Short mmCIF file of C-alpha atoms and ligand atoms in Angstrom, two decimals:
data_model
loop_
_atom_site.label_atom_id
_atom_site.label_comp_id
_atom_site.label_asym_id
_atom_site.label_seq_id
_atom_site.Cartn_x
_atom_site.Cartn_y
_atom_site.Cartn_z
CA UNK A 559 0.00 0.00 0.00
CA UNK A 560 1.20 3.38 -0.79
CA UNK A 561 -0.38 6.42 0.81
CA UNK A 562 -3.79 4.86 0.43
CA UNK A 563 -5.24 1.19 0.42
CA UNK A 564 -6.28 1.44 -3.18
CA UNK A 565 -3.01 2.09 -4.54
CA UNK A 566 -0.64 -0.72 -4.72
CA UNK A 567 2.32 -2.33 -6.48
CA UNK A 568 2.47 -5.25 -8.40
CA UNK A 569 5.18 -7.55 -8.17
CA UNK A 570 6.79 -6.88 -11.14
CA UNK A 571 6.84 -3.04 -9.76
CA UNK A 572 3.95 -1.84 -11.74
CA UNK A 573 1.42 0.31 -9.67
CA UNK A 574 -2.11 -1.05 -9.46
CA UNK A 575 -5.20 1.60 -8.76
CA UNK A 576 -8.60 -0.12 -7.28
CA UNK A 577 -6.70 -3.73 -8.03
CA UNK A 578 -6.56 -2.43 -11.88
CA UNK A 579 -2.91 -2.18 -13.73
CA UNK A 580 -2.37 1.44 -13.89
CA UNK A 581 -0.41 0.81 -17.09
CA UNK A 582 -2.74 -1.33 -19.28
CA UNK A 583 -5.49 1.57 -18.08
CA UNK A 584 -3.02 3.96 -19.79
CA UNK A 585 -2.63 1.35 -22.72
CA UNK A 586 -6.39 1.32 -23.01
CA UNK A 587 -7.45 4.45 -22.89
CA UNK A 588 -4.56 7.17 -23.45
CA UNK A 589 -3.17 9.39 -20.91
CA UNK A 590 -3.59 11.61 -19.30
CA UNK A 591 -6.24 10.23 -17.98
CA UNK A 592 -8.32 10.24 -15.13
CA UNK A 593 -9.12 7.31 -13.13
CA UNK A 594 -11.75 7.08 -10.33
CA UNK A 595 -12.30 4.16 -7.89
CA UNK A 596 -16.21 3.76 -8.09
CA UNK A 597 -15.54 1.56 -4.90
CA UNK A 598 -13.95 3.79 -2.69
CA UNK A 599 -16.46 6.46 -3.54
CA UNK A 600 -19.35 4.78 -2.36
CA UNK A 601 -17.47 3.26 0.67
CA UNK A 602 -17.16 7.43 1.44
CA UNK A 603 -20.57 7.84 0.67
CA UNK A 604 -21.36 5.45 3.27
CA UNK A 605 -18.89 6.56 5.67
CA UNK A 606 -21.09 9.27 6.31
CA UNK A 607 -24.35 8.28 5.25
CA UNK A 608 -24.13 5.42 8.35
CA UNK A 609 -22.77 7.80 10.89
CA UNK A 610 -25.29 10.14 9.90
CA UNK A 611 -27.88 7.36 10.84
CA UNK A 612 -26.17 6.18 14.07
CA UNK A 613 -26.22 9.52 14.97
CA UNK A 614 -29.26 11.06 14.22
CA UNK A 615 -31.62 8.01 12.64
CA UNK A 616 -33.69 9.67 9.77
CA UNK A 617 -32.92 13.55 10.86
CA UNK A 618 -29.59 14.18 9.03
CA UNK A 619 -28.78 13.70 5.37
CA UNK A 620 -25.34 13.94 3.61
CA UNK A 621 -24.73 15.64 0.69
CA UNK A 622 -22.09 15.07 -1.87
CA UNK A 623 -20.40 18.46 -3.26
CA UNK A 624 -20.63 18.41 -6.65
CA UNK A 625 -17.68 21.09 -6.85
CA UNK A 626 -15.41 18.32 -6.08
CA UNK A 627 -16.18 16.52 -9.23
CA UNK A 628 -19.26 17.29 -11.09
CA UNK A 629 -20.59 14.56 -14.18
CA UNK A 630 -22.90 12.60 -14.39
CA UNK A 631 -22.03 8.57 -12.95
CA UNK A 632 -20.82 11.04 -9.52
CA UNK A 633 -24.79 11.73 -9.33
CA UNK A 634 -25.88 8.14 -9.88
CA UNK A 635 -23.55 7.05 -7.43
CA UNK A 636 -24.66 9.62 -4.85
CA UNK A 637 -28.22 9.01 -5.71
CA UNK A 638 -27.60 5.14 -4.97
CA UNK A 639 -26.05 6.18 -2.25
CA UNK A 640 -28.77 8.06 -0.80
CA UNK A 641 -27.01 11.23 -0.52
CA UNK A 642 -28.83 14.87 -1.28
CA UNK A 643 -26.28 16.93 -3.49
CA UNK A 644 -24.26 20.40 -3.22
CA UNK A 645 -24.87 22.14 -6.48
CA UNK A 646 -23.69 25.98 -7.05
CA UNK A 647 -24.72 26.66 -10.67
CA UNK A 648 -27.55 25.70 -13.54
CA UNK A 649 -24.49 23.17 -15.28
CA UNK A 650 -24.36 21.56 -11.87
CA UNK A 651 -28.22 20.91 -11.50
CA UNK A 652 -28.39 19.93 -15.28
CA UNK A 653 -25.55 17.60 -14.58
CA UNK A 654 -27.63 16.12 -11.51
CA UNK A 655 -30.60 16.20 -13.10
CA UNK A 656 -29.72 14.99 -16.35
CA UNK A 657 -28.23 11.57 -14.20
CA UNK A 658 -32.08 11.09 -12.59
CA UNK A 659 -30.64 12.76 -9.51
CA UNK A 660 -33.81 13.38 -7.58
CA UNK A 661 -34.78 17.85 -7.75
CA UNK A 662 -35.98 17.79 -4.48
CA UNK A 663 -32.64 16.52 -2.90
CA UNK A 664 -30.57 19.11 -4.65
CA UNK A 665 -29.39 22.48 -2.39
CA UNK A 666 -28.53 25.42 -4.82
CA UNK A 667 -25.57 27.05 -3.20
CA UNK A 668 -23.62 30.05 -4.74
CA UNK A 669 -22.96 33.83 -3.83
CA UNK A 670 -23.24 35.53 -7.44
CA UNK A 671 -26.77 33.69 -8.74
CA UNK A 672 -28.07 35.62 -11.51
CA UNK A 673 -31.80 36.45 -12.30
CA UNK A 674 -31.41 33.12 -14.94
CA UNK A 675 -29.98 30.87 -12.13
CA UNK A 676 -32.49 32.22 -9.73
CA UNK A 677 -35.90 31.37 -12.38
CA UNK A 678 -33.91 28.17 -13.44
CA UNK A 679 -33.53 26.32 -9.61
CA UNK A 680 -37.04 27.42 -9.18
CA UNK A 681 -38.75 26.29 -12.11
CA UNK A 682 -36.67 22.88 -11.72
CA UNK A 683 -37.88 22.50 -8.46
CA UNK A 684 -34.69 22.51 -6.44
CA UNK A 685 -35.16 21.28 -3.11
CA UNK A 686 -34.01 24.07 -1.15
CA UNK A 687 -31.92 26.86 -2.14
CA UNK A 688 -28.79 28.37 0.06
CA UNK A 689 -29.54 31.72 -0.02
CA UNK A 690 -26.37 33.67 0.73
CA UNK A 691 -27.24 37.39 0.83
CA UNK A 692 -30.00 39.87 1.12
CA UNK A 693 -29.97 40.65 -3.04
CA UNK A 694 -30.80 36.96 -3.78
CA UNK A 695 -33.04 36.51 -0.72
CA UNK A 696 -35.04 39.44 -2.28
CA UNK A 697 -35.05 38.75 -6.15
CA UNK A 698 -35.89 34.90 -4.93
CA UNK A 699 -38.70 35.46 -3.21
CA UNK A 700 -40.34 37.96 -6.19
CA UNK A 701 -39.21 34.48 -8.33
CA UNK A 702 -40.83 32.38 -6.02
CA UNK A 703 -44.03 34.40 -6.12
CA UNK A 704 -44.09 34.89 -9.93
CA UNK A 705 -44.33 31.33 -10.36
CA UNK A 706 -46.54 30.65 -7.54
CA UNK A 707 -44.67 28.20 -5.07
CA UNK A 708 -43.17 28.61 -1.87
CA UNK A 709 -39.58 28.14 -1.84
CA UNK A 710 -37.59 26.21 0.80
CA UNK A 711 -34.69 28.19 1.64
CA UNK A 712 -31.73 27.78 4.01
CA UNK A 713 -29.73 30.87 5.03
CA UNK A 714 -26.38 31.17 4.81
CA UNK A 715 -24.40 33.23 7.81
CA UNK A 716 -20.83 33.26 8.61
CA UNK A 717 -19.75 32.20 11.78
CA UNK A 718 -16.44 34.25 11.90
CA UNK A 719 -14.53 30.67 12.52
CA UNK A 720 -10.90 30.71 11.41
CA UNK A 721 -10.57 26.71 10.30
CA UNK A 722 -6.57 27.23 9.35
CA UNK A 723 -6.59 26.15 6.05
CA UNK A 724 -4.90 27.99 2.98
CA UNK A 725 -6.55 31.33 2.74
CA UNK A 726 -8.38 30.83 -1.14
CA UNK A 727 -10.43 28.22 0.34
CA UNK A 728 -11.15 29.66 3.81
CA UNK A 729 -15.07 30.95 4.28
CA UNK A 730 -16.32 31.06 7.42
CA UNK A 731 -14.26 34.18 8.76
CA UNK A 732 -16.02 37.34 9.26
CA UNK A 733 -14.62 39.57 6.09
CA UNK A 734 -15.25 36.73 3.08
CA UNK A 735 -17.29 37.30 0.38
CA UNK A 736 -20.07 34.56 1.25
CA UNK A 737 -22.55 34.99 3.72
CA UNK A 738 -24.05 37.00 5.95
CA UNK A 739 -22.29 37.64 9.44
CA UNK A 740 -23.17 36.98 12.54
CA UNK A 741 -20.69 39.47 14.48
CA UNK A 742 -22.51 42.41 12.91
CA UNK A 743 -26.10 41.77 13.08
CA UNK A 744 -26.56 41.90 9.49
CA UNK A 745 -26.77 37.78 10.04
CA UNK A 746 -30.02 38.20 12.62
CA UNK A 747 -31.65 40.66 10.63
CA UNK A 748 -31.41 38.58 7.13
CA UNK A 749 -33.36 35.76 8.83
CA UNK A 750 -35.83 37.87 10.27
CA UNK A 751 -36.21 39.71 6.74
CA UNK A 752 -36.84 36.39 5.22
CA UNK A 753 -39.45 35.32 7.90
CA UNK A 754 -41.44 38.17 6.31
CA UNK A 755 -41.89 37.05 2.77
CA UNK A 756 -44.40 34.40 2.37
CA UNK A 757 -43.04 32.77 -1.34
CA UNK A 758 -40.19 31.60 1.03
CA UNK A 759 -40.59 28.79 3.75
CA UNK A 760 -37.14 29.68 5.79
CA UNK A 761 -36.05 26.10 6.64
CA UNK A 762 -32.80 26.59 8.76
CA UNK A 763 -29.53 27.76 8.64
CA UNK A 764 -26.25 26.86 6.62
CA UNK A 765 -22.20 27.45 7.31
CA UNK A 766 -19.16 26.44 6.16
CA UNK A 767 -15.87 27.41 7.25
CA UNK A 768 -13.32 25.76 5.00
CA UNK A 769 -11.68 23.33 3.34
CA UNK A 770 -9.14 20.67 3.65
CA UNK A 771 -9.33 21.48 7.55
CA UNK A 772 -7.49 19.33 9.78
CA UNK A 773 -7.83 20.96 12.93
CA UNK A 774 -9.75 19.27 16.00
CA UNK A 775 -12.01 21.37 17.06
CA UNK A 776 -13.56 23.58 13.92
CA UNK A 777 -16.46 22.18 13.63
CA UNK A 778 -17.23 21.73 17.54
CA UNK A 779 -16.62 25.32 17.91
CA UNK A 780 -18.79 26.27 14.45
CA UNK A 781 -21.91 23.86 16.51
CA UNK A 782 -21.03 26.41 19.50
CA UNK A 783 -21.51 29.62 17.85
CA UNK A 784 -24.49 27.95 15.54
CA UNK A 785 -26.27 27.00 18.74
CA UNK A 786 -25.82 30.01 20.09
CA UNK A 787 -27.31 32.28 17.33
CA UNK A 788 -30.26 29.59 17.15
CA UNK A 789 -30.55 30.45 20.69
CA UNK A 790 -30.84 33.97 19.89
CA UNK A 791 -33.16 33.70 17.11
CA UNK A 792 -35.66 31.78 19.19
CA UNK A 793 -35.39 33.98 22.10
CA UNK A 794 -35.41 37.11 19.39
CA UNK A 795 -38.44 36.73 17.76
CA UNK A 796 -39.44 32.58 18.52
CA UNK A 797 -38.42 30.93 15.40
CA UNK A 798 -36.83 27.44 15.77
CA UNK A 799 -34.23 26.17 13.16
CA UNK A 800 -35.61 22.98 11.34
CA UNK A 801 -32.41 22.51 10.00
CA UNK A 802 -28.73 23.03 10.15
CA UNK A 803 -25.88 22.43 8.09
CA UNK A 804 -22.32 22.96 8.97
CA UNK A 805 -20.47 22.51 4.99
CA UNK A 806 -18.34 20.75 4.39
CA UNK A 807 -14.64 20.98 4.84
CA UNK A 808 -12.81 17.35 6.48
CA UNK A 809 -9.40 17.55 5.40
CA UNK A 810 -7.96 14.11 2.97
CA UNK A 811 -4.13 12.58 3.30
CA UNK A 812 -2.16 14.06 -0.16
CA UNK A 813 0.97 12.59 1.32
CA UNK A 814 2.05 9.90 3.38
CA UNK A 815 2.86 12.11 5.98
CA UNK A 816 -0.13 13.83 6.02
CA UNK A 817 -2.44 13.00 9.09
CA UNK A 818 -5.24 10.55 8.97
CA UNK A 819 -8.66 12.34 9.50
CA UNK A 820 -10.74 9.87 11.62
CA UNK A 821 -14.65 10.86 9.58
CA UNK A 822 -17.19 8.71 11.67
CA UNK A 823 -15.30 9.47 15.11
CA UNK A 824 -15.39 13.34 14.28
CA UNK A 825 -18.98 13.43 13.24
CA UNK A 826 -19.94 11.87 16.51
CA UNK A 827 -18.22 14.57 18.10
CA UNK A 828 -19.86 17.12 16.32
CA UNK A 829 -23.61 14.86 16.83
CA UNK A 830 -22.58 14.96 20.60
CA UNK A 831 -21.76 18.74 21.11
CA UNK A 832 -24.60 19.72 18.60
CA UNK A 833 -26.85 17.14 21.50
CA UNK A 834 -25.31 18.61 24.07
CA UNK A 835 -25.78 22.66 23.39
CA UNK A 836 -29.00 22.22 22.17
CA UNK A 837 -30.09 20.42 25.43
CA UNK A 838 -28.19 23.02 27.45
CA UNK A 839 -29.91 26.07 25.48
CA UNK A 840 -33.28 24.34 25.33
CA UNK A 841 -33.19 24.19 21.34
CA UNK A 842 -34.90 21.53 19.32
CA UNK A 843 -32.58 19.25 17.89
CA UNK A 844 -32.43 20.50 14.09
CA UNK A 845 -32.02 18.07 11.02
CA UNK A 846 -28.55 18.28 10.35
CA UNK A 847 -26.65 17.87 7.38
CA UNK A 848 -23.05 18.38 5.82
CA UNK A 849 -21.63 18.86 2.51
CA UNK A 850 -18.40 16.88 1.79
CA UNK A 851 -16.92 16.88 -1.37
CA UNK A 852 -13.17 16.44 -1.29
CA UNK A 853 -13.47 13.44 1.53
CA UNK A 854 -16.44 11.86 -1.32
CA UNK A 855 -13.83 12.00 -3.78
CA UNK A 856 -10.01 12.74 -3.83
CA UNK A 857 -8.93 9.27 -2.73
CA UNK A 858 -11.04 7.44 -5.36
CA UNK A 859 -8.71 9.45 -8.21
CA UNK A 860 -5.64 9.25 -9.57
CA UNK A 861 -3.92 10.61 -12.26
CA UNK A 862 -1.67 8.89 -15.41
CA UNK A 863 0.37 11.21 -17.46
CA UNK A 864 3.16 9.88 -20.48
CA UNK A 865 6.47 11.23 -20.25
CA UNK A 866 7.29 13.43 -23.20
CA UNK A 867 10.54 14.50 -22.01
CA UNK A 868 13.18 14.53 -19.35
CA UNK A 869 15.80 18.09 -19.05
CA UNK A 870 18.87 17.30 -17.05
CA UNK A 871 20.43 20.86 -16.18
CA UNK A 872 23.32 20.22 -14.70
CA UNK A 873 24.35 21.78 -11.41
CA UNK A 874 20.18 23.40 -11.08
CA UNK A 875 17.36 21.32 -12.21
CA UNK A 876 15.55 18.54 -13.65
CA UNK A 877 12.53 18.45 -14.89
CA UNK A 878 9.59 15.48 -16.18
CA UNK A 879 7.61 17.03 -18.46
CA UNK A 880 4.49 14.95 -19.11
CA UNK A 881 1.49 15.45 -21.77
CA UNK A 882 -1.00 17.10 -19.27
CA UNK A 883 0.18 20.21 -16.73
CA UNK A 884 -2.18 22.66 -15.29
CA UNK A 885 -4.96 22.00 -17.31
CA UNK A 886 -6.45 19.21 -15.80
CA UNK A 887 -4.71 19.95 -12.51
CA UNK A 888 -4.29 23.51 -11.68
CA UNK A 889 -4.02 23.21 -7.54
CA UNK A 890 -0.40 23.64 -7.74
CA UNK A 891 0.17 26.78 -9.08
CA UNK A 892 -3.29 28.61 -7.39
CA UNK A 893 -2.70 27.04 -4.02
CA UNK A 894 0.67 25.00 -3.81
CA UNK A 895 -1.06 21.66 -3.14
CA UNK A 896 1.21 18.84 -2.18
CA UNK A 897 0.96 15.65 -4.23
CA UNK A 898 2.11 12.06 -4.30
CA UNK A 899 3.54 10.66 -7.69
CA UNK A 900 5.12 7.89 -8.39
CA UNK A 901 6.10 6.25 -11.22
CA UNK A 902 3.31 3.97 -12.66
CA UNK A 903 5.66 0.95 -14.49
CA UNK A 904 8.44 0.56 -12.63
CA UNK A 905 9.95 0.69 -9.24
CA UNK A 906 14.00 1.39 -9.41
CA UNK A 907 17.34 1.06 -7.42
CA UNK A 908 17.95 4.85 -7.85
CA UNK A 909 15.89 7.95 -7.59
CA UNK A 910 16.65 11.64 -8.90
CA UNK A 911 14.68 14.78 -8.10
CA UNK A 912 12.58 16.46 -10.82
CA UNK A 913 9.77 18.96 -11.37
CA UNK A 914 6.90 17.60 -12.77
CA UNK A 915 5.90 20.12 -15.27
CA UNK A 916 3.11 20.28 -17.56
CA UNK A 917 3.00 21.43 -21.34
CA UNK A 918 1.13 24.48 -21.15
CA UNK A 919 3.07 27.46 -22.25
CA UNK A 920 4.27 29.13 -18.75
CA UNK A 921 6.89 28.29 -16.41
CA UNK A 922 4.15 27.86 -13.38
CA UNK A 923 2.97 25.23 -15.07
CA UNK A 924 4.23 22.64 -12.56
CA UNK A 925 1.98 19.86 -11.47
CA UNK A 926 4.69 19.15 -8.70
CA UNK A 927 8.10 20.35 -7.62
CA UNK A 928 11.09 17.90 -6.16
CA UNK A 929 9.71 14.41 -6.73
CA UNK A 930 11.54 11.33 -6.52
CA UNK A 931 11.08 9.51 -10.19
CA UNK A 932 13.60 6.68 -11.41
CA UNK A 933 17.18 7.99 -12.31
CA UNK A 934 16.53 6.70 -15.78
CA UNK A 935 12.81 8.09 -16.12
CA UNK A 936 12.48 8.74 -20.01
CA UNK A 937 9.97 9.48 -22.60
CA UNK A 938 7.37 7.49 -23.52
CA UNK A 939 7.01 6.13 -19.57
CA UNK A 940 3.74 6.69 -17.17
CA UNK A 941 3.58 9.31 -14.44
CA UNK A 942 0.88 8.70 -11.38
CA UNK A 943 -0.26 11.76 -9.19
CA UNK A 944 -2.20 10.00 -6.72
CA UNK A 945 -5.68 12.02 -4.68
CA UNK A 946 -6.43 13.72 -7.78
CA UNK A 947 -10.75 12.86 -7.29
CA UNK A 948 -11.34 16.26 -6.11
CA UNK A 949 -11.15 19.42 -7.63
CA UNK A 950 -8.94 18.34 -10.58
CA UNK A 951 -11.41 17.44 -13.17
CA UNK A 952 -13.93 19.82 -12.11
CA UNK A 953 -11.26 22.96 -12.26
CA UNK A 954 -9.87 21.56 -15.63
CA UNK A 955 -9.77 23.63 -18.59
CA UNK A 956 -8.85 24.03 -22.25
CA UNK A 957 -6.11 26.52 -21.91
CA UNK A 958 -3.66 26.38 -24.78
CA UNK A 959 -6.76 24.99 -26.87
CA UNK A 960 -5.99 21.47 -25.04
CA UNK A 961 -8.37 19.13 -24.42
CA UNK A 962 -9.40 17.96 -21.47
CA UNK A 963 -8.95 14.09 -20.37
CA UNK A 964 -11.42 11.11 -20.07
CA UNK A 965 -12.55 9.87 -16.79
CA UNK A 966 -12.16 5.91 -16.25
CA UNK A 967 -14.25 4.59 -13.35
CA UNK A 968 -12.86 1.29 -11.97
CA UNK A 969 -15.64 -0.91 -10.87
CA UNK A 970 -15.28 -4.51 -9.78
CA UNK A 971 -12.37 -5.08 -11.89
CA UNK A 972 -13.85 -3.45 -15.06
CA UNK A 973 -13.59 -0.30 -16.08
CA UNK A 974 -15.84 2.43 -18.13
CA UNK A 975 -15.87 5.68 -19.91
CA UNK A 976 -17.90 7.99 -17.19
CA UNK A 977 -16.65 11.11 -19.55
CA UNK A 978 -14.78 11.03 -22.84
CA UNK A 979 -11.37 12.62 -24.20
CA UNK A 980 -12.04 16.14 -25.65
CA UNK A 981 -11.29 15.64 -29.34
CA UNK A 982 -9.94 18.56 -31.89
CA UNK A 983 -13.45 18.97 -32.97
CA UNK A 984 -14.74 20.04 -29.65
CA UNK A 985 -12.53 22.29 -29.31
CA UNK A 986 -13.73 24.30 -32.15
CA UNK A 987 -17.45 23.31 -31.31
CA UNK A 988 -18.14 26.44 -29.69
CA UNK A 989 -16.52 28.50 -32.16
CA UNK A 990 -18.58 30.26 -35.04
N1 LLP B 1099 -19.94 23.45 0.95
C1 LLP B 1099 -19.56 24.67 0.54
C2 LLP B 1099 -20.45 25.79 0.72
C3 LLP B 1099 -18.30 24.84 -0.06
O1 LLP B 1099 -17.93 26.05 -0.44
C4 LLP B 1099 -17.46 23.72 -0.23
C5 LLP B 1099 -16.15 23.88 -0.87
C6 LLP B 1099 -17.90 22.46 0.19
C7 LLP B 1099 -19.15 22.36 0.79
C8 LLP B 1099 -17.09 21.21 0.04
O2 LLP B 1099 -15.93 21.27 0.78
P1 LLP B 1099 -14.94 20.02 0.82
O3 LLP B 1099 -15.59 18.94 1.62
O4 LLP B 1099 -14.71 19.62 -0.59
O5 LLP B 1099 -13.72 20.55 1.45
N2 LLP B 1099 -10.76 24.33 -5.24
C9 LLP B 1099 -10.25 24.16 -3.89
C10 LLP B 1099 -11.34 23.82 -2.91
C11 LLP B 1099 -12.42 24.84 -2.87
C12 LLP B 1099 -13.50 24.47 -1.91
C13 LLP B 1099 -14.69 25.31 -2.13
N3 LLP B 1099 -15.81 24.98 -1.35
C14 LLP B 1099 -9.17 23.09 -3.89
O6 LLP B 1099 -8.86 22.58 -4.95
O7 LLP B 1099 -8.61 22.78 -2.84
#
């Protein structure tokens, strides 16, 4: 096992992926290439759909964030899994939807919905939307009325939590863009606003303060402030939150010496404080739910890349250059995101530092810096980066005019096409 339990080598020093040779996938269907461990998704999926139930029977639901990695055989799975889903645009919802993922299960997230957006999550019948400021809450609710239902909304405040993670991914402090705050009041009027318009049926209340978060105590200390403003809102004006989600946000293991986040035993925590305060402050217990995407997805994925060249610069640098780069995984260069890879045919005696760069046409384009590859790494061999499920496909893109990769999903020792390889022609579809 290397870094996870899916990854593995064989004994001629080949890496396996989900039991699958990682270089006959490449054989098969071209690299790069995405691969995805249908397995290990739904064991996530029911990582936290179980807890969820041992924790709170039928009064808590999951939901997968789409954000992490958004096609279609992700919503089947999640729908089979009995998960709700995360969705933050109409191409999200039309993904879901499109894969018979159930309306009234979907949450529409986002802080910039448009007017379109707005009419579009209403007329599909989105289950609830996560309404994240007063301009939405307003321009929904005249939406709402227009076509004669009442909306189910959830409103989302920021808890001014600081969950230590890199700052582009941090939300839940006081001065980020989604949300409305607690510390200011702006948070307790917004919920009383929206008690006044009747389109909208104002379910609960959503947070989230991060991603990739690691520390202990985040999400205990986002149930204390919750229950606290709950507690404020009842005694305030007497309305009790149905529901409550806290995000999502659990931190996954990129390298070996990363830390092991322990899921179930964390969300009892959380189901034990969120008991606990409520008790104390006399609160009904809300239906809670959370939104995980990475922890759904980033250790079912892995990435296979061909060498196209090596560059041995004496006395500075060398660099693997492979046929993908920051087009089908950008985290390096926006956030410096640590990565395993490994070479996928061969294990060797001797190891020499390299870059990993890509083959877009700037020097940030680095997938990786100061890997250990084989001494005598050369074109034409495969390149793994391992925990690449999560926000790798879904942030790809077609700089350079390249196209984007296939996704594989390994299933019980078979494998499908869940997306296809971007050809020259689609490229140019959009074109007139
Ligand atoms: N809910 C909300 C409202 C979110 O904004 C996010 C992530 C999630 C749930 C899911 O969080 P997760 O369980 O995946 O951590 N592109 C960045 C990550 C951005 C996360 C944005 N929001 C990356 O590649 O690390």
């Amino acid at each position: 096992m290397i870094l996870s339990d899916n990854i593995q080598r064989a004994p001629d020093g080949s890496l396996c992926f989900a039991g699958q040779s990682v270089p006959e996938l490449a054989a098969r269907y071209g690299t790069p290439l995405y691969l995805m461990d249908e397995e290990r998704i739904r064991h996530n999926c029911r990582m936290y759909a179980d807890t969820f139930r041992e924790c709170f029977g039928q009064n808590a639901l999951p939901l997968y964030a789409g954000k992490a990695a958004s096609f279609r055989a992700i919503y089947r799975i999640a729908r089979e899994e009995g998960m709700g889903v995360d969705a933050v645009s109409p191409g999200e919802i039309h993904t879901a939807l499109s894969a018979g993922f159930p309306a009234e299960k979907i949450f529409f997230h986002g802080d910039g919905k448009t007017d379109a957006d707005i009419r579009y999550g209403v007329e599909q019948g989105v289950g609830y939307f996560i309404v994240d400021n007063p301009d939405e809450l307003k321009q929904l609710a005249e939406e709402a009325e227009r076509q004669g239902v009442v909306q189910k909304v959830l409103l989302r405040v920021t808890p001014g939590i600081d969950p230590h993670t890199y700052k582009a991914i941090n939300t839940g402090t006081v001065d980020v863009k989604f949300g409305v705050p607690m510390e200011t009041g702006q948070a307790y009027a917004f919920v009383q606003d929206a008690l006044c318009l009747p389109s909208l049926s104002v379910c609960g209340l959503h947070c989230h303060v991060g991603s990739e978060v690691f520390d202990e105590t985040v999400f205990e200390d986002t149930i204390d402030v919750m229950t606290a403003f709950m507690a404020e809102l009842y005694r305030g004006f007497g309305y009790v939150t149905e529901m409550l989600n806290v995000g999502g946000g659990y931190g996954v293991r990129y390298l070996d010496t990363d830390k092991h986040i322990d899921i179930p035993a964390r969300i009892r925590s959380v189901a034990d404080r969120l008991k606990q305060r409520t008790e104390e402050l006399g609160l009904k217990l809300p239906f809670f739910l959370m939104e995980p995407g990475r922890s759904i997805v980033a250790d079912a994925g892995m990435t296979v890349y061909t060498v196209s060249s090596v560059k041995r610069i004496p006395g500075y640098k060398y660099y693997v250059v492979i046929d993908g780069g920051m087009t089908d995984n950008p985290r390096y260069p926006l956030y410096q995101a640590p990565y395993t890879v490994l070479h996928a045919d061969r294990e060797a005696q001797f190891y020499a530092v390299y870059d990993l760069a890509g083959r877009c046409c700037e020097s940030g384009d680095i997938i990786q810096p100061a890997i250990k590859l084989p001494i005598d790494t050369r074109r034409g061999d495969h390149i793994a980066v391992c925990t690449t499920g999560a926000y790798n496909y879904s942030m790809a893109s077609n700089y350079n005019r390249l196209g984007r990769p296939p996704v594989v999903m390994l299933s019980e020792g078979d494998s499908y096409l869940a997306v296809r390889r971007e050809t020259l022609d689609d490229i140019v579809a959009l074109d007139t």
